[in-house]
PDB file of C-alpha atoms in Angstrom:
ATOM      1  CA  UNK A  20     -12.816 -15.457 -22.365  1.00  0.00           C
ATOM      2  CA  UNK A  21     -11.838 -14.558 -18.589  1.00  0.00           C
ATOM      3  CA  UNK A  22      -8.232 -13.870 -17.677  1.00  0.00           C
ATOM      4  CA  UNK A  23      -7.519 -15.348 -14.371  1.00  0.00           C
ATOM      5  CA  UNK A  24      -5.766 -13.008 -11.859  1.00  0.00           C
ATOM      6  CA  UNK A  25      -2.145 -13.891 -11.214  1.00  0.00           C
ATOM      7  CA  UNK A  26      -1.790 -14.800  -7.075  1.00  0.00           C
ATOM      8  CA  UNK A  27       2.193 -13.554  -6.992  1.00  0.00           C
ATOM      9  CA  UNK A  28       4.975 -14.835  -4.810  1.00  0.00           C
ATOM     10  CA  UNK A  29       7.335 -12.861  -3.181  1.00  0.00           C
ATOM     11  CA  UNK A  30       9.655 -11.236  -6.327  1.00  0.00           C
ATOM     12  CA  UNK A  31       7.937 -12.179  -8.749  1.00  0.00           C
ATOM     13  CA  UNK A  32       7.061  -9.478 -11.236  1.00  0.00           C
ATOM     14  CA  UNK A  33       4.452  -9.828 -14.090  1.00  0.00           C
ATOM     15  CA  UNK A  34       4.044  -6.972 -17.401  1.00  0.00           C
ATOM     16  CA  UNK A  35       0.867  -5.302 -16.701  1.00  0.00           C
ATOM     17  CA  UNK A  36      -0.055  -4.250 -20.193  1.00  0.00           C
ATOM     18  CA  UNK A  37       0.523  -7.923 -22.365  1.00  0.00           C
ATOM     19  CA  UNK A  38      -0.473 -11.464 -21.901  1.00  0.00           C
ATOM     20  CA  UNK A  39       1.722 -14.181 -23.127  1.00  0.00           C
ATOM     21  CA  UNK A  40       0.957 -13.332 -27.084  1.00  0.00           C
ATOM     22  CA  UNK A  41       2.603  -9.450 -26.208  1.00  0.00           C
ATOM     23  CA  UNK A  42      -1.367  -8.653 -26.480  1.00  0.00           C
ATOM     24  CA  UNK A  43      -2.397  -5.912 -24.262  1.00  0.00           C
ATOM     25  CA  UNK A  44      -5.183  -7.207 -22.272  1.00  0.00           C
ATOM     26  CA  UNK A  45      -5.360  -4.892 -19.512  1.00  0.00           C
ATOM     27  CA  UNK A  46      -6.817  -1.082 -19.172  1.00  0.00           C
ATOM     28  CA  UNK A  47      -4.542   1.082 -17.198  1.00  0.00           C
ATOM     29  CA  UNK A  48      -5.578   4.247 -17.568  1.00  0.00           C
ATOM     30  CA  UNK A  49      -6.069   4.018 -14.395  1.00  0.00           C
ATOM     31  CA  UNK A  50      -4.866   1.015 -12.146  1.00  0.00           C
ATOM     32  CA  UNK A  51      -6.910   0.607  -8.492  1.00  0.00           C
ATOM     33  CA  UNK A  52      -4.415  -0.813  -5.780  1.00  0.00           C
ATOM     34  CA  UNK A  53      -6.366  -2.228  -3.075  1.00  0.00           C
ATOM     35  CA  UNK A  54      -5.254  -3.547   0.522  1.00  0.00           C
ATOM     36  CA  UNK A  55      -7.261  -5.741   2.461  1.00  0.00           C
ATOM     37  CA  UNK A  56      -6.652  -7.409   5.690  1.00  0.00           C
ATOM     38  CA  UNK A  57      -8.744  -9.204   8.895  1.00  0.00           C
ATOM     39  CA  UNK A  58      -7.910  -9.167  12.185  1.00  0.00           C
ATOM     40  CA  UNK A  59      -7.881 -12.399  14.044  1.00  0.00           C
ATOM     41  CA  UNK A  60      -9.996 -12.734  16.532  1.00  0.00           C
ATOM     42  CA  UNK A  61      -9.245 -13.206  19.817  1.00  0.00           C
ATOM     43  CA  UNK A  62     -10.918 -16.461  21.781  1.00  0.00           C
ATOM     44  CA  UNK A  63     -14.030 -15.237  23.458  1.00  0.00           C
ATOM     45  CA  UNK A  64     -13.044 -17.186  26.914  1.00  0.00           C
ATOM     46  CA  UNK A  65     -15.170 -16.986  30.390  1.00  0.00           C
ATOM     47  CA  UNK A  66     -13.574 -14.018  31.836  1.00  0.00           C
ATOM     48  CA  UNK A  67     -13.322 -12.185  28.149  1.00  0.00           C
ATOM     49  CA  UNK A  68     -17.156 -12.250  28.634  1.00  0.00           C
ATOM     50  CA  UNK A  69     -17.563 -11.410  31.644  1.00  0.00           C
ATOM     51  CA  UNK A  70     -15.538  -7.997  31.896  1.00  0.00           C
ATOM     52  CA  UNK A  71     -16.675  -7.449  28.405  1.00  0.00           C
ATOM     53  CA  UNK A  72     -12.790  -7.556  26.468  1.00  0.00           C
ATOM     54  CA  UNK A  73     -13.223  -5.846  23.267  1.00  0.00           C
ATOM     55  CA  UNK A  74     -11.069  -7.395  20.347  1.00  0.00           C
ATOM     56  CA  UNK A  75      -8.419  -4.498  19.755  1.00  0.00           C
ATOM     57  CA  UNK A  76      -8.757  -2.523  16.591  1.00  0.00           C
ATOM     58  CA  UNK A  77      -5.967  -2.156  13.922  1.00  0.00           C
ATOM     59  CA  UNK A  78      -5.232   0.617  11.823  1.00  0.00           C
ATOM     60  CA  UNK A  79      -3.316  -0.276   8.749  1.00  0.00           C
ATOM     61  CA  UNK A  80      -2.130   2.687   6.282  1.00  0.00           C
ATOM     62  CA  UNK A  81      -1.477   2.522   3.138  1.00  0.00           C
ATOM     63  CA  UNK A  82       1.029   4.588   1.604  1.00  0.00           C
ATOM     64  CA  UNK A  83       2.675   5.426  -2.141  1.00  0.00           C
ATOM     65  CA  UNK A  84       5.965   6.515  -2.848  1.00  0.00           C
ATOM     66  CA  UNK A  85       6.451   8.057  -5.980  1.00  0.00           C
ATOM     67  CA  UNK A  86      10.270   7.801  -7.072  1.00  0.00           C
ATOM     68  CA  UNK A  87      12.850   9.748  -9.717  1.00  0.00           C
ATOM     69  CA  UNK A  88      14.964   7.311 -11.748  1.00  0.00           C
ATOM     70  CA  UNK A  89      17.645   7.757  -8.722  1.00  0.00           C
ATOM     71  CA  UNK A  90      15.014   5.662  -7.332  1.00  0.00           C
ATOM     72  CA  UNK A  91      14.154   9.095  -4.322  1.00  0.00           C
ATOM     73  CA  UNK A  92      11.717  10.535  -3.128  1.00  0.00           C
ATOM     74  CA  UNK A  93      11.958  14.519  -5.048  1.00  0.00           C
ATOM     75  CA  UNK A  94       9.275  16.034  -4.013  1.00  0.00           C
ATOM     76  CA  UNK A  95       9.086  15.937   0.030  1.00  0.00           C
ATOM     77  CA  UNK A  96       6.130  18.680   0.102  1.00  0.00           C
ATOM     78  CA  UNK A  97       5.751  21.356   2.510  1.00  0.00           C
ATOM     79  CA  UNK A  98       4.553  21.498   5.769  1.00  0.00           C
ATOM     80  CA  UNK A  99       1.173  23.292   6.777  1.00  0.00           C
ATOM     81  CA  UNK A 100      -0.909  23.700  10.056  1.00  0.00           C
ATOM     82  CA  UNK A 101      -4.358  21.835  10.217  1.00  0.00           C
ATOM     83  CA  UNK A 102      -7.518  23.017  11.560  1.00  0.00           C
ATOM     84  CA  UNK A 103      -6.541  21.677  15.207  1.00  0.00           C
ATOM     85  CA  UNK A 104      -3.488  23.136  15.434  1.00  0.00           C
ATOM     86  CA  UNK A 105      -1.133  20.275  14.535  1.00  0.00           C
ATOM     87  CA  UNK A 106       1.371  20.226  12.288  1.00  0.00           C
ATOM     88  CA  UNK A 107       1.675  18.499   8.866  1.00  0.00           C
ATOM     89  CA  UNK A 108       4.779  17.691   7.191  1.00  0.00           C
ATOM     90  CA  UNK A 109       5.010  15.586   4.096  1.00  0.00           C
ATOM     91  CA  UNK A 110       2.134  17.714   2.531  1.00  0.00           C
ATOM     92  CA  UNK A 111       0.976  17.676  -0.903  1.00  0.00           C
ATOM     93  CA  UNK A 112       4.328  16.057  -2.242  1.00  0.00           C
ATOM     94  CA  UNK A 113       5.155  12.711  -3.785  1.00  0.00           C
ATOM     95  CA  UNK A 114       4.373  10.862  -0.707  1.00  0.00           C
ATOM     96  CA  UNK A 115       0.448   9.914  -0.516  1.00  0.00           C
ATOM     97  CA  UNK A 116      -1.279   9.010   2.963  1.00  0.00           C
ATOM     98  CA  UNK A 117      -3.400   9.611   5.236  1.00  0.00           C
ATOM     99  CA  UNK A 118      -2.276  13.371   6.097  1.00  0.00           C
ATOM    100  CA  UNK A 119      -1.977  14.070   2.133  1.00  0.00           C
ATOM    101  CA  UNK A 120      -3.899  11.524   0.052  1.00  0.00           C
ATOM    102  CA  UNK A 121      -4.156  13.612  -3.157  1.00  0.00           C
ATOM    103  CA  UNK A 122      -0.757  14.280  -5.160  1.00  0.00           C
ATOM    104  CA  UNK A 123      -0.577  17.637  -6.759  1.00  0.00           C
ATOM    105  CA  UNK A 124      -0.575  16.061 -10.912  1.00  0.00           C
ATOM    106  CA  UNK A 125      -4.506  14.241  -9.819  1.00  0.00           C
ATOM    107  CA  UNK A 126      -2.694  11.299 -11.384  1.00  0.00           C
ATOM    108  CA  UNK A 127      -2.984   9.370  -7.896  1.00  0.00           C
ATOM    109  CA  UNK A 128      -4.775   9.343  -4.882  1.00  0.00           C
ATOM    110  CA  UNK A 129      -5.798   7.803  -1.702  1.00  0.00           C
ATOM    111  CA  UNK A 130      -9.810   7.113  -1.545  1.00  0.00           C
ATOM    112  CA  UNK A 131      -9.917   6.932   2.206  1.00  0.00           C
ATOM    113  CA  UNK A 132      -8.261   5.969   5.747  1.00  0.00           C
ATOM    114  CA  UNK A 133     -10.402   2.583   6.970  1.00  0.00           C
ATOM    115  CA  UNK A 134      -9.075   2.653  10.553  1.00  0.00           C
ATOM    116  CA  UNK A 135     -10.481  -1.029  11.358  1.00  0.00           C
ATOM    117  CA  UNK A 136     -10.408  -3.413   8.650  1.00  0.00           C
ATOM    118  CA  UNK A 137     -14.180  -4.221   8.547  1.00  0.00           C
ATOM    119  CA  UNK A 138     -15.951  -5.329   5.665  1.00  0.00           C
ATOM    120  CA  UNK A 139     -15.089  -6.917   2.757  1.00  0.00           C
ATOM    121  CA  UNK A 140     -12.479  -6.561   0.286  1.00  0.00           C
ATOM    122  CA  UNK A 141     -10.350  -3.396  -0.190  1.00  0.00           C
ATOM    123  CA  UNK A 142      -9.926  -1.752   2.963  1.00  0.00           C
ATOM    124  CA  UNK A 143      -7.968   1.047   1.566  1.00  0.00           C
ATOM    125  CA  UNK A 144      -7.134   1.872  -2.309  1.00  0.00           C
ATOM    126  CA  UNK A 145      -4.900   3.970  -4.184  1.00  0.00           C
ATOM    127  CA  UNK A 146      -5.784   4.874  -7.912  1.00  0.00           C
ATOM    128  CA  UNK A 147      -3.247   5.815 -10.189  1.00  0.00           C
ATOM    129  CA  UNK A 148      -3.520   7.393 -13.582  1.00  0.00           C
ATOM    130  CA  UNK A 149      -0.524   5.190 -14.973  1.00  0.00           C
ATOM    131  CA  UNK A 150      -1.129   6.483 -18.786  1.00  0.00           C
ATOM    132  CA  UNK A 151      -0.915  10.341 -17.217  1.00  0.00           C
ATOM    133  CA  UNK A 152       1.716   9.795 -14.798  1.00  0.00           C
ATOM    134  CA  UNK A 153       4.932  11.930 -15.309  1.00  0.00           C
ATOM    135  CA  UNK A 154       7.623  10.583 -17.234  1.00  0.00           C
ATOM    136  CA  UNK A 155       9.881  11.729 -13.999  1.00  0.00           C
ATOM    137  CA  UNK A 156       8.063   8.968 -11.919  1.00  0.00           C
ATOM    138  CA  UNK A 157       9.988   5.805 -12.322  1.00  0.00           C
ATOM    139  CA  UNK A 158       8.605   3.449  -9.845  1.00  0.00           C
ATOM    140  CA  UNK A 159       5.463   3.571  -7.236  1.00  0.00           C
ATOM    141  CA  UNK A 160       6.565   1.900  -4.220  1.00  0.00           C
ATOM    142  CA  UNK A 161       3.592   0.494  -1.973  1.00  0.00           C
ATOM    143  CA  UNK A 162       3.736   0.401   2.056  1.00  0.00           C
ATOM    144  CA  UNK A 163       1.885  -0.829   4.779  1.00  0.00           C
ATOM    145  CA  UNK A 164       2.047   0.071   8.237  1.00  0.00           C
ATOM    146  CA  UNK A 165       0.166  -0.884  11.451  1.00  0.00           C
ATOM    147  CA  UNK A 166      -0.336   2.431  12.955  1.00  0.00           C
ATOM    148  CA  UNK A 167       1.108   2.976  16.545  1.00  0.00           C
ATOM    149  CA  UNK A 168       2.061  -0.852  16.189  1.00  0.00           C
ATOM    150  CA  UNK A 169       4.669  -1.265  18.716  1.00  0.00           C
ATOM    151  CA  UNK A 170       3.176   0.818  21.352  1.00  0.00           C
ATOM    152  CA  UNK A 171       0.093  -1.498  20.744  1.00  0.00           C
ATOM    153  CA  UNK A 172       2.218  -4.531  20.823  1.00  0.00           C
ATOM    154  CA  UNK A 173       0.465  -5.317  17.158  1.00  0.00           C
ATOM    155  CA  UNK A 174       2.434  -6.591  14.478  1.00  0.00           C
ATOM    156  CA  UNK A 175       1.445  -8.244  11.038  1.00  0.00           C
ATOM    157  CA  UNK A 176       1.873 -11.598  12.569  1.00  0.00           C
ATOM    158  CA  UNK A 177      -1.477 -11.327  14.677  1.00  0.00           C
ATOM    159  CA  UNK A 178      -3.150  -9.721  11.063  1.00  0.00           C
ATOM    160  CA  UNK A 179      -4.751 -12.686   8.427  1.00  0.00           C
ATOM    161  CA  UNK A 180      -5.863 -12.611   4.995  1.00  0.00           C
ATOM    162  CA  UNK A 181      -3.855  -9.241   4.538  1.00  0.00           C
ATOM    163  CA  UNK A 182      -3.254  -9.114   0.536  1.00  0.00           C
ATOM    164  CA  UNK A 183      -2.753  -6.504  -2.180  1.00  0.00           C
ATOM    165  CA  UNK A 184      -3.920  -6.123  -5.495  1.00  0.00           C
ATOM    166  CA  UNK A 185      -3.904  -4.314  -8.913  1.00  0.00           C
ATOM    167  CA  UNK A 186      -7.048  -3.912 -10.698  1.00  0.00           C
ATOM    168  CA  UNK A 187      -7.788  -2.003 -14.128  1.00  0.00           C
ATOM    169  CA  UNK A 188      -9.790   0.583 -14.607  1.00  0.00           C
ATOM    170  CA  UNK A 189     -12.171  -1.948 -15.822  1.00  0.00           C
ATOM    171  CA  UNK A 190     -12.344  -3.368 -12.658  1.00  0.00           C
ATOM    172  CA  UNK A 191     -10.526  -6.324 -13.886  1.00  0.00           C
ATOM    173  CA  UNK A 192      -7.706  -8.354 -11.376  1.00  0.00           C
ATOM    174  CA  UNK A 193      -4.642  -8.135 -12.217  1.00  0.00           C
ATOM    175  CA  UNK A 194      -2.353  -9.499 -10.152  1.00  0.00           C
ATOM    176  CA  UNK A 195      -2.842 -10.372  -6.534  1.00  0.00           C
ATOM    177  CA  UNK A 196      -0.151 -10.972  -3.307  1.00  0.00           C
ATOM    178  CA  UNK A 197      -1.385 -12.553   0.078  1.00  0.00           C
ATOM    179  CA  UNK A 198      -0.031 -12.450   2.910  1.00  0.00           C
ATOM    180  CA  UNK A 199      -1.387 -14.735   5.979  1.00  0.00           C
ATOM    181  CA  UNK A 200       0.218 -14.744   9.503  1.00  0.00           C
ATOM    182  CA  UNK A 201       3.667 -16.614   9.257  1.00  0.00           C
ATOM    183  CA  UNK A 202       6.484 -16.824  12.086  1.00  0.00           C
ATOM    184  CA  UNK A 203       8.908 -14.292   9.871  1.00  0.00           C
ATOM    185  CA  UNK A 204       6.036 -11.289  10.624  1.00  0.00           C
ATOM    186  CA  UNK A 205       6.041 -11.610  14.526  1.00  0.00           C
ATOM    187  CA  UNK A 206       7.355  -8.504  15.812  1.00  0.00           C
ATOM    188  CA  UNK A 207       6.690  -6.911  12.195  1.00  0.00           C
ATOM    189  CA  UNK A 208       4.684  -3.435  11.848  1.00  0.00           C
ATOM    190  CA  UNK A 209       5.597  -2.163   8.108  1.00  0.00           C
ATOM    191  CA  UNK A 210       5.568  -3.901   4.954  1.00  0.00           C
ATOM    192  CA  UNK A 211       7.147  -2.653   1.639  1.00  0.00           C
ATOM    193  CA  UNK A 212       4.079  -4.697  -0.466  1.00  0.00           C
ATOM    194  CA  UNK A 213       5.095  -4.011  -3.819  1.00  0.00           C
ATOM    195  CA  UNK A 214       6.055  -1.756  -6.972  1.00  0.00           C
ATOM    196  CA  UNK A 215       5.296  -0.722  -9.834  1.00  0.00           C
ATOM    197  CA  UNK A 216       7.603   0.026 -12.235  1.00  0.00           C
ATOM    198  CA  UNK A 217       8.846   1.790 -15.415  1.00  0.00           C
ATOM    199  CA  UNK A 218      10.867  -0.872 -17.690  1.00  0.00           C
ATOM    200  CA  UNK A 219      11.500   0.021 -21.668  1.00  0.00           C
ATOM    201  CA  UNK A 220       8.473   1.819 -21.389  1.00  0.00           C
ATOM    202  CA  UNK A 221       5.963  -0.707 -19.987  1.00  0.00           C
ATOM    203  CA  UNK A 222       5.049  -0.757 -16.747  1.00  0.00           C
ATOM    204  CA  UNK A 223       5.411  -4.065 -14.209  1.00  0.00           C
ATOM    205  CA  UNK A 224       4.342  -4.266 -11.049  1.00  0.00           C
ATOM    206  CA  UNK A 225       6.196  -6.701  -8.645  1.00  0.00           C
ATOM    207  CA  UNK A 226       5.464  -8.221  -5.454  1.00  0.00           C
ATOM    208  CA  UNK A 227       8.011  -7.958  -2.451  1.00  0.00           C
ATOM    209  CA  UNK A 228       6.960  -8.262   0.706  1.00  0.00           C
ATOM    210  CA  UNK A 229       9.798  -6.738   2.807  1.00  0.00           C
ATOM    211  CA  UNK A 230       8.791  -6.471   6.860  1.00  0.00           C
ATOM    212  CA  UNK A 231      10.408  -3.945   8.995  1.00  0.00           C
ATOM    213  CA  UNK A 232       9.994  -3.734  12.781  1.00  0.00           C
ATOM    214  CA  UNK A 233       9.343  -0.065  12.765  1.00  0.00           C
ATOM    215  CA  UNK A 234       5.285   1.401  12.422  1.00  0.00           C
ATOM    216  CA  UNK A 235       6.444   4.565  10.869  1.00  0.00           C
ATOM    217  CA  UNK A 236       6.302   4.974   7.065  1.00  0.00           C
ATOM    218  CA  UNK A 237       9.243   7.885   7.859  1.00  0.00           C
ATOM    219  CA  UNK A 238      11.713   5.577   9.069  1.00  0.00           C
ATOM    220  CA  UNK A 239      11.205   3.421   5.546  1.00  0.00           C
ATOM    221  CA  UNK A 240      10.566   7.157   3.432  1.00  0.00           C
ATOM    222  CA  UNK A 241      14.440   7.788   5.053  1.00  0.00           C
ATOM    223  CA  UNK A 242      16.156   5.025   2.376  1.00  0.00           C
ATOM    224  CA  UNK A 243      14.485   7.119  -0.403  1.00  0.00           C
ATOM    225  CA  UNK A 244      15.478  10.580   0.136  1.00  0.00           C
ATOM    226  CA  UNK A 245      18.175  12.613  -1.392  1.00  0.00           C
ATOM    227  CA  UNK A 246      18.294  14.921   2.624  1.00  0.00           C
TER     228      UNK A 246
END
């Protein structure tokens, strides 16, 4: 029999491991969270095509916070110097993006930095090891930013068909949140997607949806740190 995917609302929370019998129908030994998102395109007018406008590019990042039960941020990682010179911070902690997309346990990870959008589907995924994640790791707390955002004048409200979802290492659908362009998002460059969640040993993954003006994952990382 197929399981549909749940399409969540904003707070709503579903148990990943049992179906409404307390059956556990879903593999997470590892659990694939995948964002996705278009950019709308801009109307191709006369003078668009005749100086040759380009439709902007968006870079959306993905990032994971991993949190204590004091619901923080522990582990803020070291910083190192890359290859060109520049400096890293955030490195090789319990934050995972784009400068650091491996945590330290190989429990979770960040398969890549899609700096566009294109194609279909995920644009960017994190894989977690749920079943091998430390006992010390509560929740995993799910952002999305539009990189440089403001300076770009972007913001989530010109972005469509922007969802996340949670798939099983079967590559079965879990649970699934859209997102398309409403009036809340204009001026909007981060979004806190969604968690997932110790509770009495089972883990839940809920859907939030919380905007902030700011395109830095720091300013949001700040609310989770014990510093």
């Amino acid at each position: 029999f197929n399981i549909m995917a749940i399409n969540l609302k904003k707070g709503q929370t579903i148990d990943l491991r049992k179906n409404d019998k307390g059956e556990n129908i879903y593999d997470l030994s590892k659990v694939t969270i995948g964002l996705g998102w278009d950019v709308r395109q801009k109307q191709s007018g006369f003078l668009n095509k005749l100086f040759g406008s380009k439709e902007e590019e968006y870079d959306l990042d993905a990032i994971a916070l991993l949190l204590d039960s004091n619901g923080k941020v522990a582990n803020l990682g070291r910083t190192v110097q890359a290859q060109n010179g520049q400096q890293i911070s955030l490195y090789e902690g319990d934050v995972i993006f784009f400068n650091s997309k491996n945590h330290p346990s190989g429990n979770i990870w960040l398969t890549g930095d899609n700096r566009t959008g294109a194609g279909d589907g995920d644009d960017e995924q994190i894989i977690v090891k749920l079943d091998q994640l430390d006992q010390i790791y509560q929740k995993i707390l799910f952002i999305v930013t539009i990189y440089q955002g403001r300076q770009n004048n972007q913001n989530f409200s010109m972005v469509e068909n922007a969802f996340i979802r949670a798939i099983d290492a079967k590559g079965k659908e879990i649970a699934k949140y859209s997102l398309s362009g409403d009036a809340s998002m204009n001026g909007m460059c981060s979004m806190v997607f969604s968690e997932l969640y110790r509770h009495n040993g089972e883990w839940k993954f809920r859907a939030l949806g919380d905007l902030h003006s700011t395109d830095s994952f720091i300013d949001i990382l700040r609310n989770y740190t014990y510093q």
